[in-house]
XYZ file of C-alpha atoms in Angstrom:
465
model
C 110.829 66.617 121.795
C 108.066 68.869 122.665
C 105.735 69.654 119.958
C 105.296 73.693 120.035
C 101.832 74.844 121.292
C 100.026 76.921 118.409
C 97.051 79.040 119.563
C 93.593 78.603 118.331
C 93.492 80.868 115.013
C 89.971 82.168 115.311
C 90.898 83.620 118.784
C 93.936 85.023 117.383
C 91.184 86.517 114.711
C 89.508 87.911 117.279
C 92.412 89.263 119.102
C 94.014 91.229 115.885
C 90.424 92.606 115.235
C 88.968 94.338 118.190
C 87.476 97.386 115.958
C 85.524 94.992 113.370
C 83.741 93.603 116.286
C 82.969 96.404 118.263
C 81.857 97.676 114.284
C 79.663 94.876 114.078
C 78.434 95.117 117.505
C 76.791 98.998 116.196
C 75.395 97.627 112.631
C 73.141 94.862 114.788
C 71.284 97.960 115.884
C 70.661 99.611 112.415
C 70.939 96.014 110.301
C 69.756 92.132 111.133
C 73.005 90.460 111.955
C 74.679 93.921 110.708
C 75.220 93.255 107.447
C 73.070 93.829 104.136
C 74.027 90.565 102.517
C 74.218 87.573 104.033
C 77.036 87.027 102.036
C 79.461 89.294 103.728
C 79.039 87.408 107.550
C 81.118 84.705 109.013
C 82.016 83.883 112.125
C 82.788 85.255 114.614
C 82.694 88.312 112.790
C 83.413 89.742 109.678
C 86.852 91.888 109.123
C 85.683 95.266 108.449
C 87.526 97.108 105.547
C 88.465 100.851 105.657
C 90.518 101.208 102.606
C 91.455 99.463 99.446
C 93.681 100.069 96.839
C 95.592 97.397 94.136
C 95.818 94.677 95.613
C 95.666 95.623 99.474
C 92.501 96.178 101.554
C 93.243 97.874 105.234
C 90.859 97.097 108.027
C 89.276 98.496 110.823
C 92.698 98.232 112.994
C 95.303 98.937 109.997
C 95.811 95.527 109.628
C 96.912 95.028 105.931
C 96.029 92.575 103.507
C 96.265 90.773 99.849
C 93.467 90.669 98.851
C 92.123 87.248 96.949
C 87.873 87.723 97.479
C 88.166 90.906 95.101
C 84.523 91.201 95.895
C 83.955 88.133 94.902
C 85.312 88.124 91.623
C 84.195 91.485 90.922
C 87.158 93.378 90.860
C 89.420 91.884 88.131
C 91.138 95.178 87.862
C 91.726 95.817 91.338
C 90.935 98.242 94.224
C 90.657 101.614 92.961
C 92.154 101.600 89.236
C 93.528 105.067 87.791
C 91.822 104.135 83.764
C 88.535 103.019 85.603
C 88.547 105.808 87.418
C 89.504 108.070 84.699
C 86.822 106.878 82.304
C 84.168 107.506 85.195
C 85.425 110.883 85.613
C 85.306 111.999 81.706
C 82.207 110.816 81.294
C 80.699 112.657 83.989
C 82.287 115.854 82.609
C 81.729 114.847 79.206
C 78.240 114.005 79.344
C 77.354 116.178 82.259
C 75.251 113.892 84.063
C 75.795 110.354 85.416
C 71.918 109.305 84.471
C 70.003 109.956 81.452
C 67.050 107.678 81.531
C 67.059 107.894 78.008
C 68.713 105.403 74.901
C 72.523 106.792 74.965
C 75.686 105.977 73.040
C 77.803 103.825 75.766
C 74.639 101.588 75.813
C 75.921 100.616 71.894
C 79.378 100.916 72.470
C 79.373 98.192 75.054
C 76.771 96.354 73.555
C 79.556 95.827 70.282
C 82.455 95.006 72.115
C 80.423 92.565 74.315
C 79.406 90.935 71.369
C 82.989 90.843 69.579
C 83.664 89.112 72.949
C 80.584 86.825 72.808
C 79.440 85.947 69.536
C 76.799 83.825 70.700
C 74.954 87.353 72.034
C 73.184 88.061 68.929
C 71.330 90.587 70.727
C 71.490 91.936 74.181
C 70.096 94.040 77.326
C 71.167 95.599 80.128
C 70.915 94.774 84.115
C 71.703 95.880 87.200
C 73.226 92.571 88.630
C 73.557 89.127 87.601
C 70.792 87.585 89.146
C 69.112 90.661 87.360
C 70.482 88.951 84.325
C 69.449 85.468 85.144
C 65.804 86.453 86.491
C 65.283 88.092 82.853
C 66.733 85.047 80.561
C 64.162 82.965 82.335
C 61.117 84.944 81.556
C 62.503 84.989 77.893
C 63.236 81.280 77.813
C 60.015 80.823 78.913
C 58.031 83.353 76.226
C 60.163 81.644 73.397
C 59.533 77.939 75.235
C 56.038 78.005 76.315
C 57.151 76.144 79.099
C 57.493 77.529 82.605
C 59.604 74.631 84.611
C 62.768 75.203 84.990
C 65.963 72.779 85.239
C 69.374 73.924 86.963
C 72.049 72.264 88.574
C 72.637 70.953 92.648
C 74.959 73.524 93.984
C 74.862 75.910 91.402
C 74.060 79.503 92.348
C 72.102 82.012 89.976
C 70.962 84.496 92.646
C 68.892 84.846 95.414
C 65.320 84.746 94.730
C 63.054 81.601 94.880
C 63.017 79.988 91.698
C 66.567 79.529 91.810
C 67.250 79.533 95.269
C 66.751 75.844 95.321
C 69.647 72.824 95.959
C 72.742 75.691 96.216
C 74.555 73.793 99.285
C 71.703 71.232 100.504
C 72.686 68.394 103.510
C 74.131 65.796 101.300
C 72.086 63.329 104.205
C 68.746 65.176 102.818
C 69.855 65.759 98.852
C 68.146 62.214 97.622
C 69.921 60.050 95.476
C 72.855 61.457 93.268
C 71.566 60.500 90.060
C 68.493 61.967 90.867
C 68.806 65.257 92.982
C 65.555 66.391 95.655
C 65.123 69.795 94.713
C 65.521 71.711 98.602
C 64.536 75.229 99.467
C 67.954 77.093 100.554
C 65.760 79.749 102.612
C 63.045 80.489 104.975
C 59.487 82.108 103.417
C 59.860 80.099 100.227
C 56.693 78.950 98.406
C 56.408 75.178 98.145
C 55.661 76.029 94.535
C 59.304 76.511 94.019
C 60.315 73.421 94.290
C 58.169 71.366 92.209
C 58.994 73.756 89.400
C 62.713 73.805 89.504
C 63.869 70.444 88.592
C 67.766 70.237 90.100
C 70.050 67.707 88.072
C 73.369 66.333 89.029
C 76.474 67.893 87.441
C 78.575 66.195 85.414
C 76.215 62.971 84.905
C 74.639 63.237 81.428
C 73.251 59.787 81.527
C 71.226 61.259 84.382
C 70.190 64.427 83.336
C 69.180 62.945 79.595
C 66.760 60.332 81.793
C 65.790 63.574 84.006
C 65.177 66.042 81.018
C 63.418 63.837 79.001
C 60.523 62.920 81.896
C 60.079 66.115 82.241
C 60.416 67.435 78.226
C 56.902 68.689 77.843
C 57.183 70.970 81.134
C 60.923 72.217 81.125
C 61.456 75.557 78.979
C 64.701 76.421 80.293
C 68.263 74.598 81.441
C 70.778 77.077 83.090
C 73.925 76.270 84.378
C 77.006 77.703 85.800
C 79.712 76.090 83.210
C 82.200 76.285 85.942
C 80.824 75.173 89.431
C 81.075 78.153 91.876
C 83.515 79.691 89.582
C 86.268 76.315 90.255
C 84.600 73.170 89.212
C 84.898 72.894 85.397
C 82.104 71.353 83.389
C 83.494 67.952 81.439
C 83.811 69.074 77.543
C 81.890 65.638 77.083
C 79.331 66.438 79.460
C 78.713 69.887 78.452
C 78.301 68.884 74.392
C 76.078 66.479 75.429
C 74.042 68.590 77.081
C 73.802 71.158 74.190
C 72.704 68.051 72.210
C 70.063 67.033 74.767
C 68.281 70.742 75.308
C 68.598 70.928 71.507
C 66.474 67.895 70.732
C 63.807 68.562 73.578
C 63.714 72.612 72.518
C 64.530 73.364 76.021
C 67.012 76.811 76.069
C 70.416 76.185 77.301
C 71.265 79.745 79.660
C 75.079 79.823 80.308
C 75.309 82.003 83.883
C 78.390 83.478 83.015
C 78.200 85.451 85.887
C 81.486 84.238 87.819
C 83.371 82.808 84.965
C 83.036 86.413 82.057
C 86.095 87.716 81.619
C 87.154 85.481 84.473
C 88.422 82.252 82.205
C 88.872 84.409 79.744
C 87.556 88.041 77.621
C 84.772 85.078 75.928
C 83.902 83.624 79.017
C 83.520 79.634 79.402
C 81.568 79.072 76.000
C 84.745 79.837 74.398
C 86.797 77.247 75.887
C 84.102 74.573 75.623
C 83.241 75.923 72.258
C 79.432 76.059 72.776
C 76.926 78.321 71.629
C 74.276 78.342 74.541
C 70.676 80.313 73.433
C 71.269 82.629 76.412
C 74.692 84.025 78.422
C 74.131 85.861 81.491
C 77.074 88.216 82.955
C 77.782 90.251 85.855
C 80.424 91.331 88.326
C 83.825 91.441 86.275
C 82.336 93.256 83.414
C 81.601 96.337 85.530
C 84.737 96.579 87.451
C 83.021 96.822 90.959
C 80.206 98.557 89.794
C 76.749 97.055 90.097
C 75.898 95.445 86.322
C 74.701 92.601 84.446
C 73.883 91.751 80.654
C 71.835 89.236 79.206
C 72.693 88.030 75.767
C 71.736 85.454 72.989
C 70.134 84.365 69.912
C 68.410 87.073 68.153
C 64.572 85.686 68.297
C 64.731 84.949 71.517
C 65.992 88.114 72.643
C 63.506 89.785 70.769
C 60.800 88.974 73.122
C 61.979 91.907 74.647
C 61.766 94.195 72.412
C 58.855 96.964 73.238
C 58.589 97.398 69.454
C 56.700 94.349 69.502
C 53.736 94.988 72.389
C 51.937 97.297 73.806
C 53.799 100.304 72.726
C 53.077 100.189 69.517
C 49.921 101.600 67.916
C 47.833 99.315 65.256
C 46.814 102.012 62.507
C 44.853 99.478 60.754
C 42.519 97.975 63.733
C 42.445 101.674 65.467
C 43.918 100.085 68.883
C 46.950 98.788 71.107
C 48.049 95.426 71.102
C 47.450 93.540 73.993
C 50.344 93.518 77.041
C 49.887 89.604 77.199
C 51.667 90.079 73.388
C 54.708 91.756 75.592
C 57.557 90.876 77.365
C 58.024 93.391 80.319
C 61.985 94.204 81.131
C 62.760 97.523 82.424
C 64.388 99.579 85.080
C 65.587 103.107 85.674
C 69.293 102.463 85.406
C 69.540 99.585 82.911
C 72.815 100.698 81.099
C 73.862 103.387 83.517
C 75.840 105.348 81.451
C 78.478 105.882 84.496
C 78.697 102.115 84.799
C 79.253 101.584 80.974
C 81.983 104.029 80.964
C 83.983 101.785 83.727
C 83.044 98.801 81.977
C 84.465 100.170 78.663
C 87.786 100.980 81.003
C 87.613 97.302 82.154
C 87.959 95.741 78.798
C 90.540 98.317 77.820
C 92.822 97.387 80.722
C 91.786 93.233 80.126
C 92.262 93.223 76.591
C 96.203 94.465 76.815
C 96.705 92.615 80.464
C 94.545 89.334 80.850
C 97.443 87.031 79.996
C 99.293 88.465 82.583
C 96.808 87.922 85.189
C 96.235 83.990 83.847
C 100.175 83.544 84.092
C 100.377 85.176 87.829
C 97.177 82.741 88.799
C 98.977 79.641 87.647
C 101.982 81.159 89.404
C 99.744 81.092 92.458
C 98.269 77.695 92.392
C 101.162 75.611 91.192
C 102.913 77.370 94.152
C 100.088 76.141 96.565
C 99.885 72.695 95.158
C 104.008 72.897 95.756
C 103.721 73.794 99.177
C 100.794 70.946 99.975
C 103.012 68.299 98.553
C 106.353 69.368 100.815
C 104.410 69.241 104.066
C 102.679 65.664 102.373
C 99.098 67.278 102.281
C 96.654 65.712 99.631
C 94.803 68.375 98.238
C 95.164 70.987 95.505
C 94.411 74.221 93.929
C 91.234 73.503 91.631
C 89.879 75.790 88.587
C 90.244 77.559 85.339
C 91.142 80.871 84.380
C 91.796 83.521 87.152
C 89.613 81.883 89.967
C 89.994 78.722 92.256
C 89.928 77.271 95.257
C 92.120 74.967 97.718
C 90.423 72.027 98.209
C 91.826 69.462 100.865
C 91.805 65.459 101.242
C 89.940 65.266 97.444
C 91.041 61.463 96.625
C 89.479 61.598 93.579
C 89.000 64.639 91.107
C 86.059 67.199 92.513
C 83.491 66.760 89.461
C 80.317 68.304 91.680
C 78.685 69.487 94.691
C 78.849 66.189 96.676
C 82.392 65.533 95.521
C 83.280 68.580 97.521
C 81.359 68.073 100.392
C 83.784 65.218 101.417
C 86.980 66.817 101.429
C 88.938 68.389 104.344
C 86.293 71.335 104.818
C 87.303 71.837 108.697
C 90.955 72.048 108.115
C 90.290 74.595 105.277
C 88.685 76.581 107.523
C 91.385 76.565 109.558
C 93.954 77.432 107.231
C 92.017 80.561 105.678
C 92.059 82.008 109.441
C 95.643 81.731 109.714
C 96.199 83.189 106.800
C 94.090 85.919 107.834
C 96.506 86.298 110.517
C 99.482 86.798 108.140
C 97.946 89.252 105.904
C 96.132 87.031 103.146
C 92.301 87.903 102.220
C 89.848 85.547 101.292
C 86.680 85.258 103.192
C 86.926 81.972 105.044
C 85.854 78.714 102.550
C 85.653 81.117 99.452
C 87.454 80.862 96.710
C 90.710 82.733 94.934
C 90.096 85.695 92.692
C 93.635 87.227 91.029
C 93.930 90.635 89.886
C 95.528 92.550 87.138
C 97.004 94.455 90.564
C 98.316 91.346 92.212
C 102.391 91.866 91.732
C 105.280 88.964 91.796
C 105.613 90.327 95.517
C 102.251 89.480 95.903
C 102.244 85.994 95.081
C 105.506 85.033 96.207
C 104.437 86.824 99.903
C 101.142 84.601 99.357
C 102.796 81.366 99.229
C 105.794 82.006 101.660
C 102.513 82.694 104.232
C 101.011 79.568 103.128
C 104.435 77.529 104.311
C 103.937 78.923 107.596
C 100.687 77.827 107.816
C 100.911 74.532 106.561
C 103.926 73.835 108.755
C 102.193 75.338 111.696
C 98.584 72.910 110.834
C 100.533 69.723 110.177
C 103.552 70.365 112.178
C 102.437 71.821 114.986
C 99.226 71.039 117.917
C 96.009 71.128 116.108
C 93.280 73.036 117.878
């Protein structure tokens, strides 16, 4: 019997989404590559979004979606909520302005019900992003520390500036020997400096790291880590204690970049389901609903390095003069704790305290019907992660447990499976992981996986490109 031709899925792409290339064809002239993060490109082009609301996005060409990137993460509410945008909305006619630049009440308000959240934030400031949030809890750990090396983990991401742009996705042929990680520039115009001073250790090998850490005890200040791997890749509860003893001992600061996984595995992030106190918690995206945010939070004297009360602003009485600026810690920006952007964030814990079960129970929903689907059409592979994110990761014969782990499954035929989804109305930016929403429906999911029979059937079934 003939075997039915299938066409090549990234021409099909290309076919169903004449209007995001030509779009993309007018940004090259006003942006390089026409976008303003590399982030948002893949080939051959990116799908261009017009509209979003719930759980849909609409493109260039009305082509409709279900959306599963949720910027990233960001959106744990979904597209366009009524309470989010309510609580925008009143305080913009409540406060009459969206911007103060002064001390205001949201700024406390969040601040408390962060903290009933995070109990490890002792104290806490305000950022405009996560790697805000992560740039600022390593100048702290290293005015508490001393110590100005820094350790983090091979292919963990903390933002994109040099001293932690540094062994995110290296060449597994270049990356060095597992148990001891090079430390690789990820970009162009980096300073050499960069990495000799960020010491990258392998995930979930603490005989390793201990040997690593302690070599280096008298130079590292700080140790951050994303507790979850790119948002999917849990930490080991053995591991992760062990490392909370190790950073302990050598007085290096454990950061927790809670940046993917707050409010994402749950309303206390990661530390509560490994039950660790780290010094320092960085967050981002979910907490803000979509808006641009971050918050950096830990133990009260180390936080307190921050705090202008204890620097330059304040005037000596007794010695007629100003302490010194080397005596401060400088963190500041214009729209730290935008008041607009605390308002939606109060709206997002509103609408996550009453609803985040839900969303858990729907993602579960979701990957148990993936890893159903793999297993009728005999594929090994499953849906990997904690909480309301994960990915589908292909041909694993052993558990994922870090970067190189993942770097030997089926990454070609996951490719080609996001693009035919793509074609049948599922979102996710090709190779990226799953994000659910409190706006993602039982329609939703059950549309999700009936879309991901057709495309299994049609990849294992049916020609290969």
């Amino acid at each position: 019997m003939a075997v039915q031709k299938v066409e090549h899925p990234i021409l099909d792409y290309k076919e169903e989404t004449p209007s995001s290339q030509a779009f993309m064809k007018e940004a090259e002239e006003v942006m390089p590559g026409g976008v303003t993060a590399n982030i948002k490109y893949f080939e051959p082009h990116p799908v261009v979004m017009k509209y979003g609301k719930g759980s849909k996005l609409i493109d260039m060409d009305e082509n409709e979606y279900i959306d599963y990137l949720m910027s990233y993460g960001s959106l744990v509410t979904g597209h366009g909520h009524e309470h989010v945008k309510k609580a925008i909305m009143e305080q913009i006619e409540r406060d009459g302005t969206w911007l103060f630049g002064t001390p205001h009440y949201l700024e406390v308000e969040m601040g408390k019900r962060l903290q009933k959240h995070f109990p490890s934030m002792e104290r806490l400031r305000y950022t405009n992003s996560g790697t805000e949030a992560t740039l600022l809890s390593l100048r702290l750990a290293a005015a508490h520390t001393g110590k100005h090396k820094i350790a983090k983990f091979e292919g963990h991401y903390h933002g994109g500036y040099d001293q932690m742009l540094v062994s995110v996705s290296p060449s597994v042929r270049e990356a060095g020997n597992a148990d001891a990680p090079c430390s690789l520039p990820e970009s162009k115009g980096m300073h050499p400096s960069h990495t000799r001073n960020t010491i990258t250790l392998p995930f979930n090998n603490l005989k390793a790291c201990k040997k690593i850490l302690l070599q280096h005890k008298d130079e590292i200040g700080a140790v951050m880590i994303e507790p979850v791997q790119a948002g999917f890749i849990p930490a080991e509860k053995s591991f992760m204690k062990g490392l909370r003893q190790i950073t302990e001992k050598l007085g290096m600061v454990l950061i927790f970049d809670e940046v993917k996984t707050g409010y994402r595995t749950g309303l206390g992030g990661a530390q509560n389901i490994y039950d660790i106190k780290p010094d320092l918690t960085t967050l981002g995206k979910a907490i803000g609903g979509g808006y641009p945010v971050g918050v950096v939070g830990g133990k009260k004297e180390m936080m307190m390095h921050s705090a202008p009360s204890q620097g330059s602003d304040v005037f000596d009485s007794s010695q007629s003069k100003r302490s010194s600026s080397k005596d401060v810690l400088f963190h500041s920006g214009t729209y730290n704790g935008h008041p607009m952007i605390l308002a939606a964030g109060m709206a997002v814990l509103d609408i996550l305290e009453k609803e985040l079960d839900d969303v858990l129970k729907q993602t579960e929903k979701l990957k148990n019907g993936i890893n159903e689907k793999l297993r009728k059409y005999g594929v090994q592979g499953e849906a990997v992660g904690i909480g309301s994110i994960f990915s589908v990761v292909l041909n694993n014969k052993e558990k994922i447990r870090n970067y190189r782990d993942l770097q030997k499954t089926d990454l070609a035929t996951r490719k080609e499976i996001d693009f035919r989804l793509l074609g049948k109305g599922i979102y996710v930016k090709p190779m990226n992981r799953y994000s659910v929403s409190t706006a993602h429906s039982d329609e939703d999911i059950n549309q999700t996986l009936d879309a991901y029979d057709e495309v299994l059937r049609e990849v294992y079934e049916g020609a290969r490109f």
